[in-house]
XYZ file of C-alpha atoms in Angstrom:
485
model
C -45.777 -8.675 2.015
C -46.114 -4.776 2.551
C -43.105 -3.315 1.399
C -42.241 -1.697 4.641
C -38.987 -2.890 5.323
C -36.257 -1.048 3.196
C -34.485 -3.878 0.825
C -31.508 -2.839 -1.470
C -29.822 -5.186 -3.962
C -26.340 -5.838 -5.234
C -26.883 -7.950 -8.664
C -23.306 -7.957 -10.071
C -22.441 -10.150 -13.546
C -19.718 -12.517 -12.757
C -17.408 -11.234 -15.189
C -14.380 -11.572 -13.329
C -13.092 -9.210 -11.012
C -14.481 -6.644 -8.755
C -13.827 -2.830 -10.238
C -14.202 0.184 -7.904
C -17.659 1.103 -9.270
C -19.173 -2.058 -8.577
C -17.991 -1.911 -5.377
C -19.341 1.237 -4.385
C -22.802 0.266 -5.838
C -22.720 -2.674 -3.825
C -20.934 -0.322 -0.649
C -23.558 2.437 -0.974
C -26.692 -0.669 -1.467
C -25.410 -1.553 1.853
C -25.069 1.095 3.807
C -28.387 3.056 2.371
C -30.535 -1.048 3.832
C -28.457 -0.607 7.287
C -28.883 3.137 7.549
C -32.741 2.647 7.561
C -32.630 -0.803 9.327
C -33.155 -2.959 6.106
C -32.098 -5.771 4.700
C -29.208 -5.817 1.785
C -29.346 -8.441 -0.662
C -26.511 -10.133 -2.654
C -28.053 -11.527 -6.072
C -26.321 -12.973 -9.151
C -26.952 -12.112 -12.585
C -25.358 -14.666 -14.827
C -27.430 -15.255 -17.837
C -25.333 -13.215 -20.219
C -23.389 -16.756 -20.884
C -21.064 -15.535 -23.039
C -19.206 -13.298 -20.820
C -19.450 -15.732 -17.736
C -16.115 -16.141 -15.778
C -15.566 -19.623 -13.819
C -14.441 -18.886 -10.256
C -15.688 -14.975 -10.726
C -18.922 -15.721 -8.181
C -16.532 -16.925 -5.315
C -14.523 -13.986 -6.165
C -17.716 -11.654 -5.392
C -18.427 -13.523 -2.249
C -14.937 -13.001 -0.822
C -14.311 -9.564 -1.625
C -17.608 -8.475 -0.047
C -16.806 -10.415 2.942
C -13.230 -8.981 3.097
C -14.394 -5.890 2.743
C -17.152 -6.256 5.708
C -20.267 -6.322 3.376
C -22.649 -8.758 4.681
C -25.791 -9.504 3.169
C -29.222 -10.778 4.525
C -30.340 -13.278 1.424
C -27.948 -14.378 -1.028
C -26.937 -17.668 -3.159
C -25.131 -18.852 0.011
C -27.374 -17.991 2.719
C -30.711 -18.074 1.268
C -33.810 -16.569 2.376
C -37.564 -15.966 1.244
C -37.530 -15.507 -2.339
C -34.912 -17.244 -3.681
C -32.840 -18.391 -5.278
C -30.783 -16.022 -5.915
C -28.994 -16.405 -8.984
C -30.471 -15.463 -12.442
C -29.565 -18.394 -14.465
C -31.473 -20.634 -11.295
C -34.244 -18.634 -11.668
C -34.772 -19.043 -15.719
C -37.571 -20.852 -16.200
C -39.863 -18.268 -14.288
C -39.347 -15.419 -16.808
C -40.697 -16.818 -20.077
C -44.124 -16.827 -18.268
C -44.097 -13.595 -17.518
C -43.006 -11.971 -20.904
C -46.303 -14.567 -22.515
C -48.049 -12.386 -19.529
C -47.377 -9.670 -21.462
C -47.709 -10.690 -24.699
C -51.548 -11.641 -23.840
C -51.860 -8.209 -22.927
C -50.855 -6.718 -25.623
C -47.073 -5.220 -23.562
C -44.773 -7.392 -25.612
C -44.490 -9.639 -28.985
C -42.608 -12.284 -30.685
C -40.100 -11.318 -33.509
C -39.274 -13.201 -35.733
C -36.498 -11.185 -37.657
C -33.061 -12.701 -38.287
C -30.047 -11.099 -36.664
C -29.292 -10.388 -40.388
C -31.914 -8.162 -40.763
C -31.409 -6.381 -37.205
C -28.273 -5.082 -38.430
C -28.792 -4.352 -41.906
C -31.795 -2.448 -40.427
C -29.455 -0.642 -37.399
C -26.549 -0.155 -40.200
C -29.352 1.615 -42.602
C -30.310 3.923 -39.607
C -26.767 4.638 -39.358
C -25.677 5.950 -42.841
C -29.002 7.756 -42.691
C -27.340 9.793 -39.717
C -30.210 8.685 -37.131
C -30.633 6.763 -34.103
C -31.433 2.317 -34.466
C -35.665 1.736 -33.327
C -37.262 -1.589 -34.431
C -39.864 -0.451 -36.854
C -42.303 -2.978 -34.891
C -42.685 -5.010 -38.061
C -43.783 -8.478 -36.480
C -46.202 -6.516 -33.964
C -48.045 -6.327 -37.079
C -47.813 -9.870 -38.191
C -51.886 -11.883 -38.164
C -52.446 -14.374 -35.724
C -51.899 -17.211 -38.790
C -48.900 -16.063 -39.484
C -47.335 -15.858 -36.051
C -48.683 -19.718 -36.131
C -47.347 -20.696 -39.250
C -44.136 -19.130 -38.130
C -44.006 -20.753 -34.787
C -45.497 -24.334 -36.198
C -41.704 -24.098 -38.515
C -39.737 -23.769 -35.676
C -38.904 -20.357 -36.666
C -36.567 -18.745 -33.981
C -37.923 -15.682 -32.386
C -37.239 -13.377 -29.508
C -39.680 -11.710 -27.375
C -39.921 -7.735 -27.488
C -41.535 -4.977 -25.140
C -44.598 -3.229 -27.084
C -43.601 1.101 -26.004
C -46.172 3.321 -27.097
C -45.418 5.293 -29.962
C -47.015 8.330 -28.544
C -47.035 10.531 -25.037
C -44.700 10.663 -22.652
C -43.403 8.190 -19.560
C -42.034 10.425 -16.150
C -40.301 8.738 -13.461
C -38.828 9.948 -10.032
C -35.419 9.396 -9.085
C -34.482 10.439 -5.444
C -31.353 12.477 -7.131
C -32.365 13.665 -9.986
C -35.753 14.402 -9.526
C -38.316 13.788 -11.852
C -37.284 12.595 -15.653
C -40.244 12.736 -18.405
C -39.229 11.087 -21.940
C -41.063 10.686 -25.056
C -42.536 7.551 -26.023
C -41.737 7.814 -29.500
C -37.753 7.977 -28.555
C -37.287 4.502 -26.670
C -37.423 1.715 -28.571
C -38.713 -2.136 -28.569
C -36.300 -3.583 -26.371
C -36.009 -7.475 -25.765
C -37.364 -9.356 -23.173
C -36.218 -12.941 -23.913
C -33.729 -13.858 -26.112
C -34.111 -16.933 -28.939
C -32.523 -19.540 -26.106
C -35.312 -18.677 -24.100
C -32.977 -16.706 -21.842
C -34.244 -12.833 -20.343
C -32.197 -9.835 -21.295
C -30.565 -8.028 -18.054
C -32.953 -5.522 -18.530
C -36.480 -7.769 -18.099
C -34.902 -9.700 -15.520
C -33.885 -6.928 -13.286
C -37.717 -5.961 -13.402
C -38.715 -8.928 -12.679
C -36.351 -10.186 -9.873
C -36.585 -6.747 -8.158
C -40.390 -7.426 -8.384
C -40.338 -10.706 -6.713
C -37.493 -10.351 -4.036
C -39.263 -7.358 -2.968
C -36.619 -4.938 -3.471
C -37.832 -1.418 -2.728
C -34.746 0.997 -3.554
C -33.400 0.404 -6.876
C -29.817 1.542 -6.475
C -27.693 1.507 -9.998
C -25.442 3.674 -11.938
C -26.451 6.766 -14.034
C -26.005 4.915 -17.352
C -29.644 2.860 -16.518
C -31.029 6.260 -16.206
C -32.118 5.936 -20.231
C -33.346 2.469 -19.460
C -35.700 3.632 -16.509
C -38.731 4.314 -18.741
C -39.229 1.265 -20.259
C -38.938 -0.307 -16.697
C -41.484 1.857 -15.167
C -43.673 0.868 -18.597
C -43.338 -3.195 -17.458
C -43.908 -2.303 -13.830
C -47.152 -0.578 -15.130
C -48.348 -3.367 -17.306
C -47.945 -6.084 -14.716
C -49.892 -3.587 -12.547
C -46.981 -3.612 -9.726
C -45.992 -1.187 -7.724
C -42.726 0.646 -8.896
C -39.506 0.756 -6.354
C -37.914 4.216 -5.644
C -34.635 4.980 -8.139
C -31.667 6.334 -6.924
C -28.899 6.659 -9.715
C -25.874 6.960 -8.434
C -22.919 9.032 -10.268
C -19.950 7.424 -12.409
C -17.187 7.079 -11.348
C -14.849 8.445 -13.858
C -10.360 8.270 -14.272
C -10.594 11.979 -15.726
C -13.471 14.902 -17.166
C -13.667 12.309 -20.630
C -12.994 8.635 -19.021
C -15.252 6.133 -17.109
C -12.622 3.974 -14.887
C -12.432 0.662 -17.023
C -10.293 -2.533 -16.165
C -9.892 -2.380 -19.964
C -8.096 0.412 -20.121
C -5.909 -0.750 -17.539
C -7.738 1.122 -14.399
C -7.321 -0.650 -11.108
C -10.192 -3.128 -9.503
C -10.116 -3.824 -6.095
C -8.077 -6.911 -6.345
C -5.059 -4.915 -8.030
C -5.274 -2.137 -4.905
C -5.114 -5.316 -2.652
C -1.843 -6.170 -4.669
C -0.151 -2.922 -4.509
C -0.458 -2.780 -1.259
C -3.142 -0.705 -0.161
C -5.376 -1.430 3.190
C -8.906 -2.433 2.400
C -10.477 -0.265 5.089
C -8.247 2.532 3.267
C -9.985 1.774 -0.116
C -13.534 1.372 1.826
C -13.052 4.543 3.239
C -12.083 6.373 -0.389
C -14.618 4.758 -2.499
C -17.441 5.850 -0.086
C -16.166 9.428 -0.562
C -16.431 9.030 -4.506
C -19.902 11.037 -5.381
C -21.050 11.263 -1.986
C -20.278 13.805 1.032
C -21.314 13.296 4.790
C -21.998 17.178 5.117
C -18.961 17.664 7.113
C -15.203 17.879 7.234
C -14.657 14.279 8.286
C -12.769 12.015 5.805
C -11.949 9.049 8.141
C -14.689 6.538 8.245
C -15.058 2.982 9.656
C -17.456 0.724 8.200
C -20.108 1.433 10.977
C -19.332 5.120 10.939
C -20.640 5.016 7.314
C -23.748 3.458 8.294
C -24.105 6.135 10.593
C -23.768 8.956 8.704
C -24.784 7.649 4.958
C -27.991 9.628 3.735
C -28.074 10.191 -0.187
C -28.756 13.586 0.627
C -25.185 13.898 0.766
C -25.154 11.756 -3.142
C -24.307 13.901 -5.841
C -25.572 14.288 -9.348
C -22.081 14.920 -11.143
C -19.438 12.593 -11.648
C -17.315 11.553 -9.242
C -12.943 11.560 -9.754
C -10.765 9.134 -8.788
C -7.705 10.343 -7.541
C -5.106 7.889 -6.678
C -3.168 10.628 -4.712
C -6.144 10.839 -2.325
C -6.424 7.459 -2.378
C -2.732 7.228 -1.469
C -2.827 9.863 1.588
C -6.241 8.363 2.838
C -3.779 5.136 2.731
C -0.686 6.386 4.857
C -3.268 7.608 7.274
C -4.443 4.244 7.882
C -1.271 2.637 7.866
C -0.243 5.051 10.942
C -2.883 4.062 12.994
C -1.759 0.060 12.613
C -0.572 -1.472 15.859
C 3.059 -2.843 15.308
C 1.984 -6.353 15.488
C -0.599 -5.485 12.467
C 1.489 -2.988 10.584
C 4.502 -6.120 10.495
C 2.018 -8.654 9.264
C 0.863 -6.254 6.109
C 4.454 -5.901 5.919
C 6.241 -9.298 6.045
C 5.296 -10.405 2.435
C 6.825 -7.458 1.236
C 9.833 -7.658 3.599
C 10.398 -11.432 1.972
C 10.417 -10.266 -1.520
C 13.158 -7.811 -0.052
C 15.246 -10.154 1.445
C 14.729 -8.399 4.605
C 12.321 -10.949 6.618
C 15.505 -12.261 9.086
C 15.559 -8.372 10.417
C 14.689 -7.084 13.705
C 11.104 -6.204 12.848
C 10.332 -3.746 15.895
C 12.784 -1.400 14.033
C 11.810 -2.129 10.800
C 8.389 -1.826 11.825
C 9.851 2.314 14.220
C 11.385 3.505 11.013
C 8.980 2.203 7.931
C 5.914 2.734 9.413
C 5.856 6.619 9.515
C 7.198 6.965 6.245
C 5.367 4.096 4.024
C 2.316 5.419 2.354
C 1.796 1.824 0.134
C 3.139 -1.487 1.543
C 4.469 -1.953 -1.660
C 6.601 0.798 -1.527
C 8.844 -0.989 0.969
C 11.212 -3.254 -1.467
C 12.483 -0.353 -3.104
C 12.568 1.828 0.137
C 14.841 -1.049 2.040
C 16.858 -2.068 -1.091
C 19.864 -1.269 0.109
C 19.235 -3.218 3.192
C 19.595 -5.871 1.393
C 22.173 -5.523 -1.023
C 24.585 -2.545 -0.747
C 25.308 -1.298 -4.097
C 28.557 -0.929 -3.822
C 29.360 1.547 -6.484
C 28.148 4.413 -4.820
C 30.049 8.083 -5.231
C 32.153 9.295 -2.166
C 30.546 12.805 -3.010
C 27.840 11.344 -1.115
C 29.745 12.001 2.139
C 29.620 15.721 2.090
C 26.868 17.436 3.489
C 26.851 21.411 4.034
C 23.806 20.506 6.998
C 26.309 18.334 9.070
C 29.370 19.984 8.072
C 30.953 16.738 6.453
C 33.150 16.237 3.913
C 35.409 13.227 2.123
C 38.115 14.078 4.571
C 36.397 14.821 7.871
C 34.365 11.852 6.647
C 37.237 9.393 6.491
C 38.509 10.749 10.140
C 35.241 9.998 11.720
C 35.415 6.148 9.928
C 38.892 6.115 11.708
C 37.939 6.436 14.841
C 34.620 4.923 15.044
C 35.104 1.657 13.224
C 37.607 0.459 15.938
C 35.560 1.331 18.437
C 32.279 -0.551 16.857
C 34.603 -3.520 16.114
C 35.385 -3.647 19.691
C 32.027 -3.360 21.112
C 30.293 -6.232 22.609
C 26.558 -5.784 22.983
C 25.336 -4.836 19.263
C 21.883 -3.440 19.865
C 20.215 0.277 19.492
C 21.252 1.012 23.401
C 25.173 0.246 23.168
C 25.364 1.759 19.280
C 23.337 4.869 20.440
C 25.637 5.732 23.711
C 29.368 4.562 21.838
C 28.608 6.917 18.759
C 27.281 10.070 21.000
C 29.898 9.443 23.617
C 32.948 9.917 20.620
C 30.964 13.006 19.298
C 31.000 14.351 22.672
C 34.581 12.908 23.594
C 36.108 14.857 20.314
C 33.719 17.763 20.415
C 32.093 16.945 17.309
C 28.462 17.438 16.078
C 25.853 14.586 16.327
C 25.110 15.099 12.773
C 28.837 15.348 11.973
C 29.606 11.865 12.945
C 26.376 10.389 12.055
C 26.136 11.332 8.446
C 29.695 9.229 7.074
C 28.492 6.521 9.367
C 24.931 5.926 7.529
C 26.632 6.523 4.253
C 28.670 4.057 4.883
C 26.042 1.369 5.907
C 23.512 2.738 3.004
C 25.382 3.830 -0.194
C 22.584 6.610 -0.598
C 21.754 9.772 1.121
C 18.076 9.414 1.783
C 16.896 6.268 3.932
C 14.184 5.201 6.241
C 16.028 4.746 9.771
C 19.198 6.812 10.949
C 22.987 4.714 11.110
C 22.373 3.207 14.569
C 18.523 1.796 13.531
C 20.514 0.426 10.067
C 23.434 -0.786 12.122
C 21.445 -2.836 13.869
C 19.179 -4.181 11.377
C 22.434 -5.334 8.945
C 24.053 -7.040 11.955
C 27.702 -6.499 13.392
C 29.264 -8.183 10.751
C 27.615 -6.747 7.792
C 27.717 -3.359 9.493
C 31.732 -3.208 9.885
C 32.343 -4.828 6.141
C 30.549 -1.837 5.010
C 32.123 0.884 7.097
C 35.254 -0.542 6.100
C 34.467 -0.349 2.627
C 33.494 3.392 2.810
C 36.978 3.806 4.537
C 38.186 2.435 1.334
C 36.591 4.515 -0.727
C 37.676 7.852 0.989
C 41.309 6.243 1.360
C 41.403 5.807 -2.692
């Protein structure tokens, strides 16, 4: 098949969770295929056993599909040159690596693991960088036999020329020449017959046709000794583009290990996934504008890796954060109280009216789970608040005109029949304006009162309502209490 149609590739290691920087390969492999009208393909490496994850596959499928990353082939939808996970696919690569071994691109060794590191802890003291000396490139014919007759384990290693240079393009960086003499006998296929990430990628890419080789920076090293196996198999070579790391500070790579968030945890805390879409795309590449709001197919749109860059890219959480709260404005009600309710359960809060939970969270919230602590004391007043809380210079309140307006109103509350924003709202402002008082004036003891705390979401009427009549006037009464003592 002519290689006219753009194909990308996602090939993450199901290791377990989905970090922010696979996600963006796998986000920017997308939209680079649908920008061009190409196809986007999902494909599982999972021959590096020993880090293998049960359940971590599924968890790739369903985050891209969350997320609204669909691919063309994949492990569950097949396709043309399948299938489409490594450790399916193992018995093709050991005939490719003899390939090269006939031709002179690759050999067995037979050295021990024992003498691998005794060898790379030698090159170590000695202040200079591990190369395999290429001692079994040199072993006869007879011996490699003999060997091989015994059962002798081996491993199968690329053949680099010792001498001139290898150049590749990438479509960021340009064009990247390296010595031969520098890179060193990597292997191919390892003693349980298994290929190394490195030869399979070459291969795989090779087969399922992949023509833009999208991966981070840190394969950048690597590239040569691709571009040398794409050469000796006499294939064509796919364009590179390396993207840039995505890094917690100027020193740090974001890591799960060191306790940096994947996706999952974002998901957790609360954050929108279109929210964290939208961020990610914005980590090491720039549309050429102002615009920082982006749906899915408005990335598609406007992605070009013109706009990629070649530094390092920052997470910042309070971008992330902001980018957030923007998102969480635009929710309808009806959305904004589903994100919501799980988080209004663990507060205690779910019986509530949520229209006005929904009129006073929503233009505050910046992170859903924000809201326990935020409508705390909806729950549960804590009781052992100060009365200095009850004088405020703004509204002209103190403990004693504080304790008048309590007086007055709590009668008047007790008495009143409808208990809903409307009748609240017109009793309250009708005895400000009856005893010539400020709104504020009456307001602020009132949602002291009700709240034990001086900043809340919502004003005294909205909380009113939300704790209910009877709840409301225990608390009042309370606060009248307090000023009394």
């Amino acid at each position: 098949m002519e290689k006219t149609t753009v194909r990308t590739r996602f090939a993450p290691s199901p290791t377990g969770y989905m970090h922010i920087g696979n996600l963006r390969s796998a986000l920017y492999a997308y939209l680079f295929a649908k920008s061009h009208g190409g196809k986007f393909i999902l494909r599982i490496e999972d021959t590096d056993l020993a880090r293998y994850v049960e359940g971590a596959v599924d968890l790739v499928y369903r985050v891209l599909k969350e997320v609204g990353i669909h691919w063309d082939e994949g492990p569950d939808v097949g396709g043309d040159y399948g299938p489409y996970i490594q450790s399916e696919r193992k018995d093709m690569y050991l005939p490719y690596a003899e390939q090269l071994i006939k031709s002179g691109h690759a050999y067995r060794c037979f050295c021990t693991k024992e003498e691998i590191e005794e060898a790379r802890a030698q090159a170590q003291a000695e202040g200079r960088a591990y190369k395999y000396d290429k001692k079994c490139l040199h072993l006869s014919k007879a011996e490699i036999e003999r060997k091989l007759a015994e059962g002798i384990p081996y491993v199968i290693r690329q053949n680099v020329p010792t001498s001139g240079t290898t150049s590749f393009t990438d479509e960021i960086f340009g064009t990247i020449t390296v010595d031969n003499e520098t890179l060193d006998d990597g292997v191919l296929i390892k003693a349980d017959k298994m290929p190394t990430y490195n030869f399979a990628n070459v291969i795989d890419d090779h087969l399922m046709q992949i023509t833009h080789v999208m991966r981070g920076m840190e394969y950048l090293s690597s590239t040569p000794k691709y571009n040398l196996l794409y050469e000796a198999f006499g294939w064509e070579i796919p364009k590179y583009i390396h993207m840039p790391p995505v890094m917690r500070d100027a020193q740090h790579k974001l890591s799960k290990r060191d306790g940096d968030a994947s996706y999952e945890d974002f998901i957790n805390k609360g954050y929108l996934k279109e929210a964290i879409v939208n961020y990610i795309s914005l980590l090491g590449w720039n549309p050429g504008d102002e615009r920082e709001k982006f749906t899915l197919n408005e990335l598609v749109e406007a992605f070009s890796i013109k706009g990629l860059s070649k530094s390092p890219a920052i997470f910042d959480p309070l971008k992330l954060r902001w980018l957030n709260a923007q998102y969480i404005r635009e929710l309808s009600a009806e959305d904004f109280t589903r994100h919501a309710m799980p988080y209004y359960e663990k507060a205690g809060i779910a019986h509530m009216n949520t229209d006005i939970l929904c009129k006073i969270l929503q233009p505050r919230v910046e992170v859903f789970s924000e809201l326990p602590e935020m409508v705390d004391f909806l729950a549960k007043l804590d009781e052992g608040y100060s009365i200095e809380l009850f004088t405020n210079k703004k509204s002209k309140t103190d403990a004693q005109i504080s304790r008048e307006v309590l007086e007055f109103v709590i009668p008047e509350l007790k008495a009143l029949e409808a208990w809903d924003e409307t009748h609240i709202h017109d009793l309250l402002m009708g005895l400000a304006q009856a005893r010539e008082m400020k709104n504020g004036t009456l307001l602020w003891p009132v949602r002291i009162a009700l709240a034990g705390k001086q900043v809340t979401p919502g004003g005294a009427i909205e909380i009113a309502v939300l704790l209910g009549k009877c709840e409301a006037i225990r608390r009042l009464e309370l606060g009248l209490e307090k000023l009394k003592a």
